[in-house]
Coordinates of C-alpha atoms in Angstrom, one line a residue:
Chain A
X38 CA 16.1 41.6 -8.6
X39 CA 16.6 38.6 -6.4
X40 CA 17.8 38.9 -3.1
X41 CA 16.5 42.4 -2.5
X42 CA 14.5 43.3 0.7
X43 CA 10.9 43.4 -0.3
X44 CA 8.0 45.4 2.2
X45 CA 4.4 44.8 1.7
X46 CA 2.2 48.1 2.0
X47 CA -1.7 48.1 1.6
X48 CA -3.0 51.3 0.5
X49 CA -5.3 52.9 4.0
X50 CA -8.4 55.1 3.4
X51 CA -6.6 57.6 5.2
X52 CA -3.8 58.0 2.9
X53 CA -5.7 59.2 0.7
X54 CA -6.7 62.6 -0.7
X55 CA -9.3 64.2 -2.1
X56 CA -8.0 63.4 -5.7
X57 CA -8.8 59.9 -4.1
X58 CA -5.5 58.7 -4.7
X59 CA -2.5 58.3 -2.1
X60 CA -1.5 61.6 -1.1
X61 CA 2.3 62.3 -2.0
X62 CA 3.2 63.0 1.5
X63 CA 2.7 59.3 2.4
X64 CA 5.0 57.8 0.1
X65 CA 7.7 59.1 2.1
X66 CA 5.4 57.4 4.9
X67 CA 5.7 54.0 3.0
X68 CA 9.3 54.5 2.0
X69 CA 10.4 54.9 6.0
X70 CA 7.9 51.8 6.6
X71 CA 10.4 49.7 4.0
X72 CA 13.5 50.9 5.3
X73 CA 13.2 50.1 8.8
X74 CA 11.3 46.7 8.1
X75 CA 15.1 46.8 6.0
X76 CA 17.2 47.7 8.8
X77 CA 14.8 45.5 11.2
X78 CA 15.8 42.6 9.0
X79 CA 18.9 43.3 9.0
X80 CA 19.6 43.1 12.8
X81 CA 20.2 47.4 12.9
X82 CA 16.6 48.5 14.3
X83 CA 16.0 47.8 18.1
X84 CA 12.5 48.8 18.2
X85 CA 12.9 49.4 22.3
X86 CA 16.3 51.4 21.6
X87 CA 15.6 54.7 20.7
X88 CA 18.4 56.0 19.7
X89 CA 18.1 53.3 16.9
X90 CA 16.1 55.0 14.8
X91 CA 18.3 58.0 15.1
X92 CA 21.4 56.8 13.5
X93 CA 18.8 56.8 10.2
X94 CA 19.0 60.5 10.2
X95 CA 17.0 61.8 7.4
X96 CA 19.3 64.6 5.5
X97 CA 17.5 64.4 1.8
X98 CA 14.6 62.9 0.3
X99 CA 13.9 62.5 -3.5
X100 CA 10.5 61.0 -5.3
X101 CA 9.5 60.7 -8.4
X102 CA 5.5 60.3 -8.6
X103 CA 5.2 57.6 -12.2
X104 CA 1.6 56.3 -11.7
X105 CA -1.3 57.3 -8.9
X106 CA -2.0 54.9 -6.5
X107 CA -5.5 53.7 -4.4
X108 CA -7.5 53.1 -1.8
X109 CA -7.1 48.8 -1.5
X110 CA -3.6 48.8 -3.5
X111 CA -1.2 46.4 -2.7
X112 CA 2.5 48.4 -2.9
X113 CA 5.3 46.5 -2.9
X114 CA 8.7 48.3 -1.8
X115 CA 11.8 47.0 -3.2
X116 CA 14.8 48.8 -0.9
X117 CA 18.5 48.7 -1.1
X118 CA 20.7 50.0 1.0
X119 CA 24.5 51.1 1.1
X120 CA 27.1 53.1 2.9
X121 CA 29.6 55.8 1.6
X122 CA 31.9 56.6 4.2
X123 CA 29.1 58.6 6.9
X124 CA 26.7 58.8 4.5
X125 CA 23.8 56.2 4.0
X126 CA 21.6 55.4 1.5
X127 CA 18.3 54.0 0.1
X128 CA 16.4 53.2 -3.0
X129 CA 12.9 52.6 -3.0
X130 CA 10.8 50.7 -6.1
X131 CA 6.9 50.8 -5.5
X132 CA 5.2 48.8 -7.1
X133 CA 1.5 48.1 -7.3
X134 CA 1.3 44.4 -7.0
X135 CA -2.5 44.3 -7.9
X136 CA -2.8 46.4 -11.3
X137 CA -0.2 44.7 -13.4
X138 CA 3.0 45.2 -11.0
X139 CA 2.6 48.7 -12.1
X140 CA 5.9 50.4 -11.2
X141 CA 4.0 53.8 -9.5
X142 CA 7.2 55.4 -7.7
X143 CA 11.4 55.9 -7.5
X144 CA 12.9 57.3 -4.4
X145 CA 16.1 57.6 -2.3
X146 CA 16.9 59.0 0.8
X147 CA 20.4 60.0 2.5
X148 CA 20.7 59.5 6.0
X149 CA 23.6 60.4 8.5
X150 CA 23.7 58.5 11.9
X151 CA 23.2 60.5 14.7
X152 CA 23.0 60.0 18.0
X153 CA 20.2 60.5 20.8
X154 CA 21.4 64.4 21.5
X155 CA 21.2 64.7 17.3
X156 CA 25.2 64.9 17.0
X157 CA 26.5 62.8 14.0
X158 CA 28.3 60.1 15.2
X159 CA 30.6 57.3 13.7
X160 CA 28.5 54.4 12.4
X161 CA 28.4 51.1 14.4
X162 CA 30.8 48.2 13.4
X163 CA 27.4 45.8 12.7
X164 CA 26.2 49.1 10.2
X165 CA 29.5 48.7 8.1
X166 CA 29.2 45.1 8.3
X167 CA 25.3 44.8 6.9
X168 CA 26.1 47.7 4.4
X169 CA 28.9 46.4 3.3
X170 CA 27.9 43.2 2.4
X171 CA 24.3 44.7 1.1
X172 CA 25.3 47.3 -0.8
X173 CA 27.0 45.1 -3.4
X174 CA 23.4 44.4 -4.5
X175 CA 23.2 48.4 -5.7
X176 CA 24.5 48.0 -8.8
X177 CA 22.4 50.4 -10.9
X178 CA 20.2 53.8 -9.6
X179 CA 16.7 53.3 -10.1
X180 CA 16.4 57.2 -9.7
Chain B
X1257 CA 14.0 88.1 -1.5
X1258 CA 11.8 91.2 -1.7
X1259 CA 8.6 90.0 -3.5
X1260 CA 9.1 86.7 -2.4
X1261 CA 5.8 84.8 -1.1
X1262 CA 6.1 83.8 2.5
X1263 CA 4.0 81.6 4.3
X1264 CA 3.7 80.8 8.1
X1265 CA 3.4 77.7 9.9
X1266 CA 3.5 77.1 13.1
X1267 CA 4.5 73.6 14.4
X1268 CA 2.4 71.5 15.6
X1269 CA 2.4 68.7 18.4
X1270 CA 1.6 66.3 15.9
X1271 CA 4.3 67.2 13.4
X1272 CA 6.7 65.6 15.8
X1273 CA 8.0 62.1 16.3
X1274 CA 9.8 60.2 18.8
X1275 CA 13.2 62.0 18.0
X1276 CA 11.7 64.8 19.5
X1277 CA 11.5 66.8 15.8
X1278 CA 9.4 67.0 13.0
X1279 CA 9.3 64.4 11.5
X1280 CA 10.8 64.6 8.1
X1281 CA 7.4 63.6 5.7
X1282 CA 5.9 66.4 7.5
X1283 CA 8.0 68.9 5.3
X1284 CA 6.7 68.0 2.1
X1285 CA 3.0 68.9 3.9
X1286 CA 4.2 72.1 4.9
X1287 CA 5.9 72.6 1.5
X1288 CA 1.9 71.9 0.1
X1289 CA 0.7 74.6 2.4
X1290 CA 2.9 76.9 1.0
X1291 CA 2.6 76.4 -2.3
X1292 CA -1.3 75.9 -2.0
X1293 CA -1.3 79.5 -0.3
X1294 CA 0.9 80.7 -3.4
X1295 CA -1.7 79.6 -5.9
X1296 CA -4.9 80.4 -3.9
X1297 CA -2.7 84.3 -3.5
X1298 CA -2.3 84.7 -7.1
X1299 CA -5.7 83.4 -8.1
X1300 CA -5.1 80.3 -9.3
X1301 CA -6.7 77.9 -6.1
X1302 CA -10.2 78.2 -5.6
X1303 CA -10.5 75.9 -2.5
X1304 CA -14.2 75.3 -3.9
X1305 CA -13.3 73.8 -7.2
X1306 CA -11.8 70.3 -7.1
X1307 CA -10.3 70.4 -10.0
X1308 CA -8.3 73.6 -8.8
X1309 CA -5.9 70.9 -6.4
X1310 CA -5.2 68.2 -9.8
X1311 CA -3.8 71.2 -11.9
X1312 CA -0.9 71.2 -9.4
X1313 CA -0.7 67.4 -8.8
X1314 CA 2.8 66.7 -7.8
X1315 CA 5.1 64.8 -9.9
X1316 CA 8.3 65.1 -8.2
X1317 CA 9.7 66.1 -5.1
X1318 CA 12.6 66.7 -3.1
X1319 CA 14.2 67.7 0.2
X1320 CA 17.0 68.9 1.7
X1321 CA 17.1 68.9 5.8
X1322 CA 19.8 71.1 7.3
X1323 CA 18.6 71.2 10.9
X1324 CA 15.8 70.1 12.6
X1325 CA 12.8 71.9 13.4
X1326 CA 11.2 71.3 17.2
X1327 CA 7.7 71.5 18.5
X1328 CA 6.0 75.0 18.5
X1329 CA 8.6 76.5 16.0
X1330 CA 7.4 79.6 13.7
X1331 CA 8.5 78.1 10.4
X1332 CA 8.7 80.9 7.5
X1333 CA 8.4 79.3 4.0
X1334 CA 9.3 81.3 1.0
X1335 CA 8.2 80.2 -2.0
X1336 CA 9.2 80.5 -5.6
X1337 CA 7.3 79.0 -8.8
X1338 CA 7.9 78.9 -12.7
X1339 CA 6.6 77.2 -15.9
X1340 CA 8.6 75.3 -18.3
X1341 CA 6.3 74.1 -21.2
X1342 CA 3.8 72.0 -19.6
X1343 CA 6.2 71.5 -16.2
X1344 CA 5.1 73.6 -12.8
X1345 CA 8.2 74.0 -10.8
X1346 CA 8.6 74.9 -6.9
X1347 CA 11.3 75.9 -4.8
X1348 CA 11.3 76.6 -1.2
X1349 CA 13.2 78.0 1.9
X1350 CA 11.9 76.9 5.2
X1351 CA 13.1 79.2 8.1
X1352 CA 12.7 79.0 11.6
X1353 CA 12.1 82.5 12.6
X1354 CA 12.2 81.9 16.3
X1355 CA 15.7 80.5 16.6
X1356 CA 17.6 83.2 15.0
X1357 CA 16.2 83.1 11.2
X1358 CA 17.9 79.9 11.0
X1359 CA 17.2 78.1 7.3
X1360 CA 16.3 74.3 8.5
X1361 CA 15.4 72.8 4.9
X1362 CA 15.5 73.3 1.3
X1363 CA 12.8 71.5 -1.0
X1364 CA 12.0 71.7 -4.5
X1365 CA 8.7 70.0 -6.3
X1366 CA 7.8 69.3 -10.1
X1367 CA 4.2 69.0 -11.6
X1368 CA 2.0 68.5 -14.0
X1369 CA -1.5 70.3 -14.9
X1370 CA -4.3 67.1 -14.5
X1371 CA -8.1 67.8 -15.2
X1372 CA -10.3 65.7 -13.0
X1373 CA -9.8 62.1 -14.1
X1374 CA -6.0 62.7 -13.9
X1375 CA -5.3 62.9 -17.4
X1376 CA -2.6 65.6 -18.6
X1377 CA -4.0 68.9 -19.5
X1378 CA -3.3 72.4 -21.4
X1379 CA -2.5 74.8 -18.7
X1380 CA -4.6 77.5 -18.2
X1381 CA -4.4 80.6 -20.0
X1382 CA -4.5 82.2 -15.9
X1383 CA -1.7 79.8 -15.4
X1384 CA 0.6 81.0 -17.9
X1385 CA 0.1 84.5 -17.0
X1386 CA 0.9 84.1 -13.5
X1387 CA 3.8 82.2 -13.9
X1388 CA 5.3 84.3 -16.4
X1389 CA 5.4 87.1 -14.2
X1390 CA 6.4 85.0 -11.0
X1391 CA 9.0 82.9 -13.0
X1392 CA 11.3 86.1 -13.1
X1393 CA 11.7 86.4 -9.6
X1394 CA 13.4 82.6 -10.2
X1395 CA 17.3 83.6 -10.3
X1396 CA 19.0 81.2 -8.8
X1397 CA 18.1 77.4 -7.9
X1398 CA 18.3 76.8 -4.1
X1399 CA 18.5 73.3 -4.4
Chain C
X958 CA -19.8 82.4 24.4
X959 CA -18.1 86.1 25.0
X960 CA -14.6 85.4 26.5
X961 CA -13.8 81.6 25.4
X962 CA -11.1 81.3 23.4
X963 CA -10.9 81.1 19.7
X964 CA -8.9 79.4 17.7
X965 CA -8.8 79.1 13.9
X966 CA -7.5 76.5 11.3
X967 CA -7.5 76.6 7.5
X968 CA -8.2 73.1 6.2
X969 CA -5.2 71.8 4.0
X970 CA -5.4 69.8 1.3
X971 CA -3.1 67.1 2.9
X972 CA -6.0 66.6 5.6
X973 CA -9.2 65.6 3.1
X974 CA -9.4 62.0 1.9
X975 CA -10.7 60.4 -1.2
X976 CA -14.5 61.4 0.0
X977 CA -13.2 64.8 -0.6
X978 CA -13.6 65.9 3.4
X979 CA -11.5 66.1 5.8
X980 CA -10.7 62.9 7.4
X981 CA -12.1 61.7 10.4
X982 CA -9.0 61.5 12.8
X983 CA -7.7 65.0 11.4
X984 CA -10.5 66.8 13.6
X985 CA -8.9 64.9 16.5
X986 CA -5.7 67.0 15.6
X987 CA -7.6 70.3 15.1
X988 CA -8.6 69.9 18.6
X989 CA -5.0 69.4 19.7
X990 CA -3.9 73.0 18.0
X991 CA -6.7 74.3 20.0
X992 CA -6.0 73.0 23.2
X993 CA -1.9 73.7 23.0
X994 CA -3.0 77.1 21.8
X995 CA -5.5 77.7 24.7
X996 CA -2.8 76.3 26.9
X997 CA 0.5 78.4 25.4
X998 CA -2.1 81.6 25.6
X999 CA -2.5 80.5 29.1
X1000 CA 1.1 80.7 29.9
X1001 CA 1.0 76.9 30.4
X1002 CA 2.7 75.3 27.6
X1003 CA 6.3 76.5 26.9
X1004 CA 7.5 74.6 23.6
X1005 CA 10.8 74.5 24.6
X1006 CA 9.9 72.6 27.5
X1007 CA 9.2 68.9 25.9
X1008 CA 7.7 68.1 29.5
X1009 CA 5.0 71.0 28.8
X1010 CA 3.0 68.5 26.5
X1011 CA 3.3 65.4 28.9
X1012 CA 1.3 68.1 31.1
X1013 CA -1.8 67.3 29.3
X1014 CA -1.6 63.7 28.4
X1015 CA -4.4 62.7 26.4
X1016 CA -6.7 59.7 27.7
X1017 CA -10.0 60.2 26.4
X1018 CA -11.1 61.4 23.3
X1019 CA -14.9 61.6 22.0
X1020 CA -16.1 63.7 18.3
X1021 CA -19.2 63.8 17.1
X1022 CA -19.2 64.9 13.4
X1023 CA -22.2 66.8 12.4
X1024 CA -21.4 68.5 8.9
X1025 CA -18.2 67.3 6.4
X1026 CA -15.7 69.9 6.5
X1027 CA -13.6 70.5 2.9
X1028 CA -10.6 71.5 1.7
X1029 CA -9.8 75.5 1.9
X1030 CA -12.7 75.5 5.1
X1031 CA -11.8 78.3 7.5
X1032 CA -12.4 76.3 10.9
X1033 CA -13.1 78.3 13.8
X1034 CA -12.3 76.3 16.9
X1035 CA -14.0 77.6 20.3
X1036 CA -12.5 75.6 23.8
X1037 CA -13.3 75.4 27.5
X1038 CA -11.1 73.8 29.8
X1039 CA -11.9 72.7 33.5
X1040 CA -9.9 71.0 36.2
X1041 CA -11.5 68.6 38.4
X1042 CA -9.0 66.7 41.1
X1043 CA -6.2 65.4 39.0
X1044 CA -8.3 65.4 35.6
X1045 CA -8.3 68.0 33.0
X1046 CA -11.5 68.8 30.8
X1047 CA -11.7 70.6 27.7
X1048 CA -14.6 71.0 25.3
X1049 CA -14.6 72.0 21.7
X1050 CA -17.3 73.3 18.8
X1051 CA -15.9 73.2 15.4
X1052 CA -17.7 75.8 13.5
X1053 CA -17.0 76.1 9.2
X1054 CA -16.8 80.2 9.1
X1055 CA -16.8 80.5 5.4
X1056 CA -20.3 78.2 4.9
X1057 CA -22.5 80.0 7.4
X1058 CA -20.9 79.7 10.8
X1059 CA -22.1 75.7 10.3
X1060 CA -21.8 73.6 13.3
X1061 CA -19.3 70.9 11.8
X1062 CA -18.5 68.8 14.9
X1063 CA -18.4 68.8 18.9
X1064 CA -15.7 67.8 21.0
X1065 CA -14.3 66.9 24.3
X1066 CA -11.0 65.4 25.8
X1067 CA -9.5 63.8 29.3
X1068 CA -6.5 64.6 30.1
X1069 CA -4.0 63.5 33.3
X1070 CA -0.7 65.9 34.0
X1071 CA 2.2 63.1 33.3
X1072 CA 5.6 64.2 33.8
X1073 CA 8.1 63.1 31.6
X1074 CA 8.6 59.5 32.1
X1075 CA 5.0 59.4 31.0
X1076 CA 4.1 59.0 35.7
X1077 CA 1.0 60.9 37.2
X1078 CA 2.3 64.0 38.8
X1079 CA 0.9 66.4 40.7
X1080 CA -0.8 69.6 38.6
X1081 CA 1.3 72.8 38.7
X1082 CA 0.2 75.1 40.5
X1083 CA 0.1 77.4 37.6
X1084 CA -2.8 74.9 36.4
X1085 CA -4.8 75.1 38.7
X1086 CA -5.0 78.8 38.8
X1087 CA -5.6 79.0 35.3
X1088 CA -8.4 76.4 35.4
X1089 CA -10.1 78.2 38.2
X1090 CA -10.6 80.6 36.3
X1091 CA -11.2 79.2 33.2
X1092 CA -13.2 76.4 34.4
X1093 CA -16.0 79.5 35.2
X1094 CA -17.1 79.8 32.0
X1095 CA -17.7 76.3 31.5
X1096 CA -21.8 76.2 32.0
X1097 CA -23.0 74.0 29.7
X1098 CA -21.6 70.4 28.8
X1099 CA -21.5 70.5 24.8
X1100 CA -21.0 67.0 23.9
Chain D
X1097 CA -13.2 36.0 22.7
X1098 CA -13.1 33.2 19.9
X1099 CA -14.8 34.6 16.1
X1100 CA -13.8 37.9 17.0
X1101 CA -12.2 39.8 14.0
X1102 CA -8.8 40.3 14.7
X1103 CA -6.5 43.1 12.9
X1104 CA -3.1 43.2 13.8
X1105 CA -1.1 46.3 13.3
X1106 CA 3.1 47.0 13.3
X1107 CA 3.5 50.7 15.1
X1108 CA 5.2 52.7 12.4
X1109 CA 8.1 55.4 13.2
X1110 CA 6.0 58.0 11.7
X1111 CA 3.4 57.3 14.2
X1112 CA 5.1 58.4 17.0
X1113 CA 5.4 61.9 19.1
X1114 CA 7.8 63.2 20.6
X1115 CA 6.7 61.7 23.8
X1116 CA 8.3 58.8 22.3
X1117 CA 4.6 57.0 22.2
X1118 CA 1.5 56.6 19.6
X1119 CA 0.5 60.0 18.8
X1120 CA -3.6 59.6 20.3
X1121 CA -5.1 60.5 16.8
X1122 CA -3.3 57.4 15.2
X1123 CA -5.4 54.9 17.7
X1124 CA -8.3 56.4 15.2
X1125 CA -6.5 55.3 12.3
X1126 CA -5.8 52.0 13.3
X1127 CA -9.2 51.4 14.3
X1128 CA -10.3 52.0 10.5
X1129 CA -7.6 50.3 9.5
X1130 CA -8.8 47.3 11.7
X1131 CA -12.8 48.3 10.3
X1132 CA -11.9 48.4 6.6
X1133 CA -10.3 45.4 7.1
X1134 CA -12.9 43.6 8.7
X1135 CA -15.8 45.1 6.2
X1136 CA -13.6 43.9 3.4
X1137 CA -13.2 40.1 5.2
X1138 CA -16.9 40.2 4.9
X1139 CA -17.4 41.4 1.2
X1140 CA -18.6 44.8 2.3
X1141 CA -15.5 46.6 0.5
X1142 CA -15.1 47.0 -2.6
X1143 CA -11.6 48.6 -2.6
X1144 CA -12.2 49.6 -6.3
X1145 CA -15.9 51.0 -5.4
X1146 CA -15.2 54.8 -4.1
X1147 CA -18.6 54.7 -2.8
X1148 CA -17.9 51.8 -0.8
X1149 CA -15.8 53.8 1.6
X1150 CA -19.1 56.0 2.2
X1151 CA -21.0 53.3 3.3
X1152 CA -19.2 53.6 6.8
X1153 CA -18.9 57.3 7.0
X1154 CA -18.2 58.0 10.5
X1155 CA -20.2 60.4 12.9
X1156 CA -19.0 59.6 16.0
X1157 CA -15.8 58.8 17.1
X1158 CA -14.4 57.3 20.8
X1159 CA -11.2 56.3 22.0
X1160 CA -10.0 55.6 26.0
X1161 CA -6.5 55.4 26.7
X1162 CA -4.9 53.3 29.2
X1163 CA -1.5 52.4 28.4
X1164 CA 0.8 53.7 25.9
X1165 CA 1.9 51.9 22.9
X1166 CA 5.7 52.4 21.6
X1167 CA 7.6 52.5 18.0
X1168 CA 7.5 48.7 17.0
X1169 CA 4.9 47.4 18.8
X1170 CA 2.9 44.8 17.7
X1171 CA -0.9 45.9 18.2
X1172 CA -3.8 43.4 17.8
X1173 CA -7.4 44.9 17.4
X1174 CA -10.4 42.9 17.8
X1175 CA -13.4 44.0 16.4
X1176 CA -17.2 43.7 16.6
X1177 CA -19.9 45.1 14.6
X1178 CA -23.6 45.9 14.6
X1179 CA -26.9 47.3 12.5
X1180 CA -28.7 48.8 14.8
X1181 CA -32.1 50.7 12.3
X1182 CA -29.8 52.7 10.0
X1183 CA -26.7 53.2 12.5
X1184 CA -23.8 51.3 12.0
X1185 CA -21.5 50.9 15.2
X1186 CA -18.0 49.3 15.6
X1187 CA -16.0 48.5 19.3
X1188 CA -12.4 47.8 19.5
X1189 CA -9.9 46.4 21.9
X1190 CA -6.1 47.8 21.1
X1191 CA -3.7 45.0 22.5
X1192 CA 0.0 45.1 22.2
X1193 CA 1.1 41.6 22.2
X1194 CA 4.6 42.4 22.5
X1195 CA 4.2 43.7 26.1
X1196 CA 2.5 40.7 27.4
X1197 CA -0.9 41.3 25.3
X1198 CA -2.0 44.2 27.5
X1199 CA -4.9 46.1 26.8
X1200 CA -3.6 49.7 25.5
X1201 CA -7.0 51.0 24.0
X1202 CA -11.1 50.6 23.9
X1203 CA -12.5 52.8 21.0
X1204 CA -15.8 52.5 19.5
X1205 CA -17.3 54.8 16.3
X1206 CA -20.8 55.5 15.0
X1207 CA -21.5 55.2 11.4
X1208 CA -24.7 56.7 8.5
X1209 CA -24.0 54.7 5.5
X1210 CA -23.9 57.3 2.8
X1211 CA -23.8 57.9 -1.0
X1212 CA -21.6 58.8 -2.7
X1213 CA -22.7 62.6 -2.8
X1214 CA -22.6 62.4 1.0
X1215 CA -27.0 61.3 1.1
X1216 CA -28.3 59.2 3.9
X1217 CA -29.1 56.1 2.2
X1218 CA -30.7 52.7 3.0
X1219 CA -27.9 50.2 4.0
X1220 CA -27.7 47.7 1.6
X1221 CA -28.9 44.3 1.9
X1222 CA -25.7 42.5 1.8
X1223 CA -24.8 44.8 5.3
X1224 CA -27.6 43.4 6.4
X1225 CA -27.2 40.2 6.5
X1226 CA -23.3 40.4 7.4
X1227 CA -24.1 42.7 10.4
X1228 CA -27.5 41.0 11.2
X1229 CA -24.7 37.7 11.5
X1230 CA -22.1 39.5 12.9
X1231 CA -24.0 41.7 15.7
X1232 CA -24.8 38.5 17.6
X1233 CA -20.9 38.0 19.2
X1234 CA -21.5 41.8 20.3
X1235 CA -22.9 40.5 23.8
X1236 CA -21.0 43.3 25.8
X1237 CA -19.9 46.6 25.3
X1238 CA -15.9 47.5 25.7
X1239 CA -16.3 51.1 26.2

């Protein structure tokens, strides 16, 4: 998988549930956390613009739960990204890095870019540009 | 939907992020309340038994958001449930009530019957029985 | 404590952690649904009106946890509020109705009206007629 | 404030409110974020060991607002602990360094250490000798 964008997540106490692993809720959490440290990376997330994290719209969210994982774990997200006309999307591998490089989750996301008033707008020219070039890299689905 | 099993949640301040809406991980937790309300409804959650919460741990789950949901809304969730062999499946309509019955998201979840240490289990006899009757109201797939 | 205001919260299963309780910071949020449904019972917080929250800003929070609170618990959640110049007051007891009325945890939280570009303003009027009357049956400091 | 612990802490998009800040029960999450990590720099936890987790169970909680913190910001936590008989008690200072490191938080939280079937129990001698170490840089108190 070289050249894909790679987030670090360790596992919080308060992630947890009382089945004491991570509840399933927070992967979506940790999915988000990879995708804008993506789009961070990639030059498309202004932090002080707010409107940034709009044109990441959520519309759909799919994952698929393989292994639990714990208090302490070290997840490892591997993200890629690309665009279909004004639709975006993500791929999520996480893996935990301290038991074996377990593979404990799949996910994807679609997104639409909206603007601040929630109206779909067109996507920027630097969005085309950095999907364009990254989404060559999504050459199988992982989910 | 007569016979349908609807739960109510009301948003909360917390729900929401800086897009002014709820933010999108926050579905799948109101899709849990529901679905905890179904089981603990037909008998099959006592709160006061761990082991209740693992024969319902999640295995897969998706979303579908159609409009967003704001601060103080009265979400209605209806909720539908089957068995398939040793697969628990959940579908569910999320409705703002306040804002003209509008439907806002779709989700779906998968599981799998654990006993305490996580490992797969036989579902219970009560499980079967419930699910046989409930799985007929499951006519058509909303997601 | 005839005539404070009652507020009740069924503990989801989204809000223990791997102790099997409810996680510390979650009792913070419990508070919050009290205090926003005091205040919408009070006729001061309109959820359509995103500046209604700014209102009551949080800047100091204090819990004391006396009893663990579980999964399925039935939290009943009594509050006081008092003004005082240009802070706001309120007080909380967190009491576990289906073990006993326990005492699980005592509460209280600052608050300074902000208006919507997060600036000390002025308290509504409306405020401070509800806290004079409200702030009556605050006799005794619970925290 | 040199041999202070320092925790540092990206603000996550899930973390916001729809005041476009920190939502206030997250600066209790960071803080045990921050405490975790310092009990685990000083061999006090044991990711793996469940019962490590109960060895800080929290009883009181304290958190004073001053500024706001925003999506992206970088937060720094510094953190000092001490033994005092069989109470544990932590102080932070919440500092975004992207704003010109200024001072956003004080917090500070009581702590039993507990078994794992939620008992009072002695505090181990290892604690001891960390927090009989560490309490000495605790020469003034934040909050």
């Amino acid at each position: 998988m070289a050249g894909d964008f790679v987030y670090s997540h360790r596992v919080q106490f308060y992630e947890t549930d009382l089945m004491a692993i991570v509840h399933h809720s927070n992967y979506v959490r940790m999915c988000e956390e990879a995708r804008v440290a993506w789009a961070h990376h990639h030059g498309l997330m202004d932090y002080q613009k707010k409107e940034a994290a709009a044109h990441f719209a959520v519309i759909e969210v799919q994952v698929k739960y393989l292994k639990p994982c714990f208090f302490g774990d070290q997840v490892e997200i591997q993200v890629q990204g690309k665009m279909s006309g004004v639709r975006i999307f993500f791929q999520y591998k996480l893996i935990a890095v301290n038991r074996g490089r377990e593979l404990v989750a799949l996910a994807k996301t679609s997104h639409a870019p909206l603007d601040e008033n929630l109206k779909v707008m067109r996507p920027l020219d630097e969005m085309k540009t950095v999907f364009a070039k990254e989404g060559q890299k999504w050459t199988e689905t992982w989910l």
